[in-house]
Short mmCIF file of C-alpha atoms in Angstrom, two decimals:
data_model
loop_
_atom_site.label_atom_id
_atom_site.label_comp_id
_atom_site.label_asym_id
_atom_site.label_seq_id
_atom_site.Cartn_x
_atom_site.Cartn_y
_atom_site.Cartn_z
CA MET A 1 -17.61 132.45 62.72
CA ARG A 2 -17.65 135.13 60.02
CA HIS A 3 -18.37 138.79 60.59
CA THR A 4 -20.89 140.55 58.34
CA ASP A 5 -19.54 143.82 56.99
CA SER A 6 -21.56 147.02 56.84
CA ASP A 7 -22.30 146.45 53.13
CA GLY A 8 -23.88 143.08 53.96
CA SER A 9 -21.09 140.91 52.55
CA ALA A 10 -19.75 138.03 54.59
CA GLY A 11 -16.08 138.30 55.56
CA GLY A 12 -13.92 135.58 54.01
CA GLY A 13 -16.49 134.27 51.49
CA THR A 14 -14.47 134.15 48.28
CA ARG A 15 -11.00 135.12 49.43
CA PRO A 16 -7.95 133.22 48.29
CA PRO A 17 -6.79 130.33 50.52
CA THR A 18 -3.74 132.08 51.95
CA THR A 19 -2.82 132.70 55.59
CA THR A 20 -0.94 135.93 54.81
CA ALA A 21 -2.79 139.19 55.34
CA ALA A 22 -2.49 142.23 53.07
CA PRO A 23 -0.44 145.23 54.31
CA VAL A 24 -2.04 147.51 56.91
CA ALA A 25 -1.27 151.21 57.21
CA ASP A 26 -3.12 152.15 60.45
CA LEU A 27 -0.98 151.39 63.52
CA ASN A 28 -3.93 151.98 65.86
CA LEU A 29 -5.77 149.09 64.25
CA LEU A 30 -2.72 146.88 64.70
CA ARG A 31 -2.42 147.88 68.36
CA THR A 32 -6.06 146.98 68.89
CA PHE A 33 -5.57 143.71 67.03
CA LEU A 34 -2.59 142.81 69.23
CA ALA A 35 -4.55 143.59 72.41
CA VAL A 36 -7.40 141.31 71.30
CA TYR A 37 -4.95 138.60 70.23
CA ARG A 38 -3.17 138.70 73.59
CA SER A 39 -6.21 139.05 75.85
CA GLY A 40 -8.46 136.58 74.05
CA SER A 41 -11.56 138.78 73.94
CA PHE A 42 -12.82 142.12 72.64
CA THR A 43 -14.03 143.08 76.13
CA ALA A 44 -10.68 142.40 77.81
CA ALA A 45 -8.84 144.26 75.05
CA ALA A 46 -11.13 147.25 75.49
CA GLY A 47 -10.20 147.40 79.16
CA LEU A 48 -6.49 147.21 78.38
CA LEU A 49 -6.73 149.96 75.75
CA GLY A 50 -9.16 152.27 77.54
CA LEU A 51 -11.68 151.93 74.73
CA SER A 52 -15.28 150.80 74.57
CA GLN A 53 -16.02 147.25 73.45
CA PRO A 54 -17.98 148.47 70.38
CA THR A 55 -14.97 150.57 69.36
CA VAL A 56 -12.70 147.54 69.55
CA THR A 57 -15.19 145.50 67.52
CA THR A 58 -15.41 148.23 64.89
CA GLN A 59 -11.62 148.50 64.63
CA ILE A 60 -11.17 144.75 64.23
CA ARG A 61 -13.78 144.68 61.48
CA ALA A 62 -12.01 147.60 59.78
CA LEU A 63 -8.73 145.71 59.99
CA GLU A 64 -10.34 142.61 58.52
CA ARG A 65 -11.60 144.69 55.61
CA GLN A 66 -8.12 146.15 55.08
CA THR A 67 -6.37 142.79 55.22
CA GLY A 68 -9.12 141.00 53.30
CA ARG A 69 -9.02 138.14 55.83
CA GLU A 70 -10.96 136.97 58.89
CA LEU A 71 -8.79 137.39 62.02
CA PHE A 72 -10.88 136.04 64.89
CA GLU A 73 -13.51 133.38 65.35
CA ARG A 74 -16.15 134.40 67.87
CA LEU A 75 -16.70 131.90 70.67
CA PRO A 76 -19.36 131.76 73.40
CA ARG A 77 -16.70 133.33 75.65
CA GLY A 78 -14.06 135.42 73.94
CA VAL A 79 -12.49 134.87 70.52
CA ALA A 80 -10.03 132.45 68.92
CA PRO A 81 -7.33 133.71 66.51
CA THR A 82 -7.42 132.32 62.98
CA PRO A 83 -4.20 131.18 61.25
CA VAL A 84 -4.08 134.60 59.60
CA ALA A 85 -4.13 136.24 63.03
CA HIS A 86 -1.29 134.04 64.28
CA ASP A 87 0.76 135.02 61.24
CA LEU A 88 -0.01 138.72 61.65
CA ALA A 89 0.78 138.69 65.38
CA ALA A 90 4.12 137.01 64.73
CA ARG A 91 5.03 139.82 62.32
CA VAL A 92 3.80 142.88 64.23
CA ALA A 93 4.16 142.06 67.95
CA ALA A 94 7.88 142.79 68.35
CA PRO A 95 7.85 146.03 66.28
CA LEU A 96 4.78 147.37 68.10
CA ASP A 97 6.24 146.51 71.51
CA ALA A 98 9.51 148.19 70.54
CA LEU A 99 7.62 151.27 69.32
CA ALA A 100 5.66 151.45 72.57
CA ALA A 101 8.87 151.21 74.59
CA ALA A 102 10.52 153.95 72.52
CA ALA A 103 7.49 156.19 73.06
CA GLY A 104 7.66 155.67 76.80
CA HIS A 105 4.74 153.26 77.01
CA ASP A 106 6.66 150.13 77.93
CA GLY A 107 4.07 147.49 78.74
CA ALA A 108 6.76 145.21 80.12
CA ALA A 109 7.72 147.83 82.71
CA HIS A 110 4.07 148.06 83.77
CA GLU A 111 3.80 144.27 84.03
CA ARG A 112 6.86 144.13 86.27
CA THR A 113 5.06 146.21 88.91
CA ALA A 114 1.53 144.83 88.45
CA PRO A 115 0.41 141.83 90.48
CA VAL A 116 0.55 138.43 88.81
CA HIS A 117 -2.90 136.87 88.79
CA LEU A 118 -2.58 133.10 89.23
CA ALA A 119 -5.40 130.57 89.50
CA GLY A 120 -5.79 126.81 89.85
CA PRO A 121 -7.01 123.97 92.09
CA ALA A 122 -7.00 125.07 95.73
CA GLU A 123 -5.17 121.97 96.98
CA LEU A 124 -2.35 122.18 94.46
CA LEU A 125 -1.98 125.93 94.97
CA CYS A 126 -1.69 125.58 98.74
CA THR A 127 0.51 122.49 98.97
CA ARG A 128 2.89 122.89 96.03
CA VAL A 129 2.55 126.13 94.09
CA LEU A 130 2.61 128.83 96.77
CA PRO A 131 5.58 127.32 98.65
CA ALA A 132 7.48 127.20 95.34
CA LEU A 133 6.71 130.89 94.71
CA ALA A 134 7.62 132.09 98.22
CA PRO A 135 11.16 133.18 97.15
CA LEU A 136 9.70 135.37 94.40
CA ALA A 137 7.26 136.96 96.85
CA ALA A 138 10.21 137.69 99.15
CA GLU A 139 11.91 139.44 96.21
CA GLY A 140 8.94 141.72 95.67
CA VAL A 141 6.80 139.86 93.13
CA ARG A 142 3.14 140.53 93.92
CA LEU A 143 0.70 137.63 93.63
CA ARG A 144 -3.08 137.49 93.49
CA VAL A 145 -4.20 133.87 93.79
CA THR A 146 -7.65 132.50 92.92
CA PRO A 147 -8.72 128.88 93.59
CA GLY A 148 -11.31 127.23 91.38
CA LEU A 149 -12.24 124.58 88.84
CA THR A 150 -10.38 124.40 85.54
CA GLU A 151 -13.20 125.11 83.06
CA PRO A 152 -14.38 128.43 84.53
CA LEU A 153 -10.81 129.49 85.29
CA LEU A 154 -9.84 129.01 81.63
CA ASP A 155 -12.85 131.09 80.57
CA GLU A 156 -11.68 133.82 82.94
CA LEU A 157 -8.13 133.54 81.57
CA ARG A 158 -9.45 134.12 78.05
CA ALA A 159 -11.35 137.15 79.35
CA GLY A 160 -8.17 138.62 80.84
CA ARG A 161 -8.90 138.06 84.54
CA HIS A 162 -5.84 135.87 85.13
CA ASP A 163 -2.30 135.77 83.80
CA LEU A 164 -1.64 132.08 84.51
CA VAL A 165 -3.90 129.13 85.25
CA ILE A 166 -2.94 125.67 86.45
CA ALA A 167 -5.38 123.39 84.64
CA THR A 168 -6.23 119.74 85.23
CA PHE A 169 -6.48 119.19 81.46
CA ARG A 170 -4.95 120.71 78.34
CA PRO A 171 -7.16 123.53 77.00
CA ARG A 172 -8.62 123.14 73.53
CA GLY A 173 -7.79 125.50 70.69
CA ARG A 174 -4.75 127.66 70.00
CA ALA A 175 -5.71 130.87 71.82
CA LEU A 176 -3.91 129.70 74.98
CA THR A 177 -0.44 128.25 75.41
CA ALA A 178 -0.06 125.27 77.76
CA VAL A 179 2.95 123.34 79.02
CA PRO A 180 2.87 120.16 81.15
CA LEU A 181 3.56 121.03 84.78
CA MET A 182 3.31 117.81 86.78
CA ASP A 183 1.79 114.33 86.82
CA GLU A 184 -0.61 113.39 89.61
CA GLU A 185 -0.66 109.71 90.57
CA PHE A 186 -3.86 108.61 92.28
CA ALA A 187 -3.93 106.20 95.23
CA LEU A 188 -6.74 104.23 96.91
CA VAL A 189 -6.35 105.02 100.63
CA ALA A 190 -7.99 104.58 104.02
CA ALA A 191 -7.10 104.82 107.71
CA PRO A 192 -5.17 101.84 109.18
CA ALA A 193 -8.26 100.45 110.95
CA TRP A 194 -10.07 100.01 107.63
CA ALA A 195 -6.98 98.53 106.01
CA GLU A 196 -6.71 95.91 108.75
CA LEU A 197 -10.40 95.07 108.45
CA LEU A 198 -10.24 94.67 104.68
CA GLY A 199 -6.89 92.87 104.52
CA ALA A 200 -4.87 92.11 101.40
CA ARG A 201 -6.72 90.77 98.38
CA PRO A 202 -6.40 90.53 94.57
CA ALA A 203 -7.51 93.42 92.41
CA GLU A 204 -10.71 91.79 91.20
CA GLU A 205 -12.03 91.51 94.77
CA TRP A 206 -11.62 95.16 95.77
CA PRO A 207 -14.80 96.60 94.20
CA ALA A 208 -16.99 94.14 96.13
CA ALA A 209 -14.93 94.44 99.32
CA LEU A 210 -15.25 98.22 99.37
CA HIS A 211 -18.94 98.26 98.58
CA GLY A 212 -19.89 98.41 102.26
CA VAL A 213 -17.17 100.93 103.24
CA PRO A 214 -18.15 104.62 103.32
CA LEU A 215 -16.75 106.58 100.36
CA VAL A 216 -15.49 110.12 100.91
CA THR A 217 -15.12 112.37 97.86
CA TYR A 218 -15.13 116.01 96.79
CA ALA A 219 -18.12 115.88 94.40
CA GLU A 220 -21.36 113.94 94.08
CA ASP A 221 -20.41 112.52 90.68
CA LEU A 222 -17.26 110.89 92.17
CA PRO A 223 -14.93 111.92 89.32
CA ILE A 224 -11.61 110.72 90.78
CA ALA A 225 -13.00 107.48 92.21
CA ARG A 226 -14.88 106.68 89.01
CA ARG A 227 -11.71 107.15 86.99
CA TYR A 228 -9.78 104.89 89.37
CA TRP A 229 -12.42 102.15 89.12
CA ARG A 230 -12.45 102.32 85.32
CA HIS A 231 -8.65 102.42 84.93
CA VAL A 232 -7.63 99.91 87.61
CA PHE A 233 -10.58 97.55 87.99
CA GLY A 234 -12.09 97.89 84.52
CA ALA A 235 -15.46 98.37 86.19
CA ARG A 236 -18.08 101.08 86.58
CA LEU A 237 -18.41 102.63 90.03
CA SER A 238 -22.10 102.96 90.88
CA ARG A 239 -22.69 104.12 94.42
CA SER A 240 -23.26 107.27 96.44
CA ALA A 241 -20.72 109.06 98.59
CA ALA A 242 -21.07 108.98 102.34
CA VAL A 243 -19.32 112.35 102.67
CA THR A 244 -18.66 115.02 100.03
CA VAL A 245 -16.26 117.89 100.73
CA PRO A 246 -15.50 120.33 97.88
CA ASP A 247 -11.82 120.46 98.86
CA LEU A 248 -9.46 117.48 98.68
CA ARG A 249 -7.76 118.64 101.87
CA GLY A 250 -11.09 118.19 103.63
CA VAL A 251 -11.45 114.75 102.03
CA LEU A 252 -7.98 113.88 103.32
CA ALA A 253 -8.75 115.03 106.88
CA THR A 254 -12.04 113.11 106.91
CA VAL A 255 -10.45 109.85 105.77
CA VAL A 256 -7.51 110.20 108.19
CA ALA A 257 -10.12 110.52 110.97
CA GLY A 258 -11.52 107.13 109.95
CA ALA A 259 -14.68 108.01 108.03
CA GLY A 260 -14.01 105.55 105.19
CA PHE A 261 -11.91 105.34 102.02
CA THR A 262 -11.15 107.63 99.10
CA VAL A 263 -8.90 108.13 96.07
CA LEU A 264 -6.39 110.99 96.37
CA PRO A 265 -3.39 112.38 94.50
CA ARG A 266 -0.29 110.96 96.16
CA TYR A 267 1.35 114.39 96.46
CA LEU A 268 -1.49 115.50 98.72
CA CYS A 269 -1.32 112.58 101.15
CA GLU A 270 2.38 111.68 100.99
CA ALA A 271 3.04 112.87 104.54
CA GLU A 272 0.11 110.87 105.93
CA LEU A 273 1.24 107.76 104.06
CA SER A 274 4.77 108.17 105.41
CA SER A 275 3.55 108.62 108.99
CA GLY A 276 1.10 105.71 108.83
CA ALA A 277 -1.98 107.90 109.30
CA LEU A 278 -3.15 106.56 105.91
CA VAL A 279 -2.57 103.24 104.17
CA VAL A 280 -2.62 102.43 100.45
CA LEU A 281 -5.22 99.68 100.09
CA HIS A 282 -4.20 98.48 96.63
CA ARG A 283 -1.04 99.06 94.58
CA PRO A 284 -1.77 98.54 90.87
CA ASP A 285 1.06 98.07 88.40
CA ASP A 286 -0.40 100.91 86.32
CA PRO A 287 -1.95 103.53 88.62
CA PRO A 288 -4.08 106.27 87.05
CA ILE A 289 -2.15 109.46 86.28
CA ASN A 290 -3.43 112.92 85.44
CA THR A 291 -1.26 115.70 83.96
CA ALA A 292 -1.63 119.27 85.19
CA TYR A 293 -0.81 122.08 82.74
CA LEU A 294 0.42 125.62 83.22
CA VAL A 295 -1.66 127.78 80.88
CA GLN A 296 -0.90 131.34 79.77
CA ARG A 297 -2.39 133.88 77.41
CA PRO A 298 0.06 134.46 74.55
CA GLY A 299 2.03 137.64 74.16
CA ARG A 300 3.05 138.45 77.72
CA ALA A 301 6.39 140.27 78.04
CA THR A 302 9.29 137.88 78.55
CA GLY A 303 10.88 140.09 81.20
CA SER A 304 7.74 140.54 83.29
CA ASP A 305 6.88 139.10 86.68
CA VAL A 306 4.41 136.86 84.86
CA ALA A 307 7.36 135.25 83.10
CA ARG A 308 9.27 134.93 86.39
CA VAL A 309 6.34 133.13 88.00
CA ARG A 310 5.88 130.92 84.95
CA ASP A 311 9.56 129.96 84.83
CA ALA A 312 9.68 129.28 88.59
CA LEU A 313 6.70 126.96 88.35
CA VAL A 314 8.08 125.08 85.35
CA GLU A 315 11.37 124.60 87.22
CA ALA A 316 9.58 123.45 90.39
CA GLY A 317 7.39 121.12 88.35
CA ARG A 318 10.48 119.13 87.29
CA ALA A 319 10.90 118.08 90.93
CA TRP A 320 7.24 117.41 91.68
#
């Protein structure tokens, strides 16, 4: 999206097709630019800088006039850097950070004492992530953890509310950096009594065999079960859930108690499968897999607690 300058001209209309911006003399404009680039929104940058949002907007427009290039595309939530912005950030980030440190305004030092705001799926946070981060907490790293669904959490990350988000899909665009964290393998499971009643059978018979068995899931639209049906059975799942619980740990407890069957990530029910409290009903040669990603806003200080948490999770993810 193009900004309209005060003289009515549209930014970027007839400018040469280069990704290199013209020189900029005002360091304050560059500091504001870097805050917007790193936070992903004018509003979040205003909070970081102690400015009003209109002031940040005005400064970015002034910088775009000076550089002769559009720097940010406005989105429904936040902004996305253009290629020119990526190039400019790569050239000015290190010098500005060094200047801030020399002037006694070391952002990295502040980040080392500030809490790390981490968000992601409640089940994964509680069963894998928080145990992996316990040593850092014992060393003094402060954590603020928020459970939730990926889409709204990514919007909040762009707005500066979180430092790191564990997402169930790779975010679109280039405003956020994402690295694969772990693969979730999904399994069709039920309590032993249901497994004995259903018995062993070929794959093509399972959809019909399970039609009369209560389905337990975490949402009315059956996202995990529908994906399993499509991937494994090549069929569309069209039925209603008997029980919905908006937490996979609740789904697990309900199925262990004998309410019916479900599809769960193996990491979540591994202990129950090992103990015999749950049974895998069908073992496909190619089970459905979903990749979780660790997502971060760009530009965080490499020596901060955010980086320590990020690195600990990436290391733990290799074993998950």
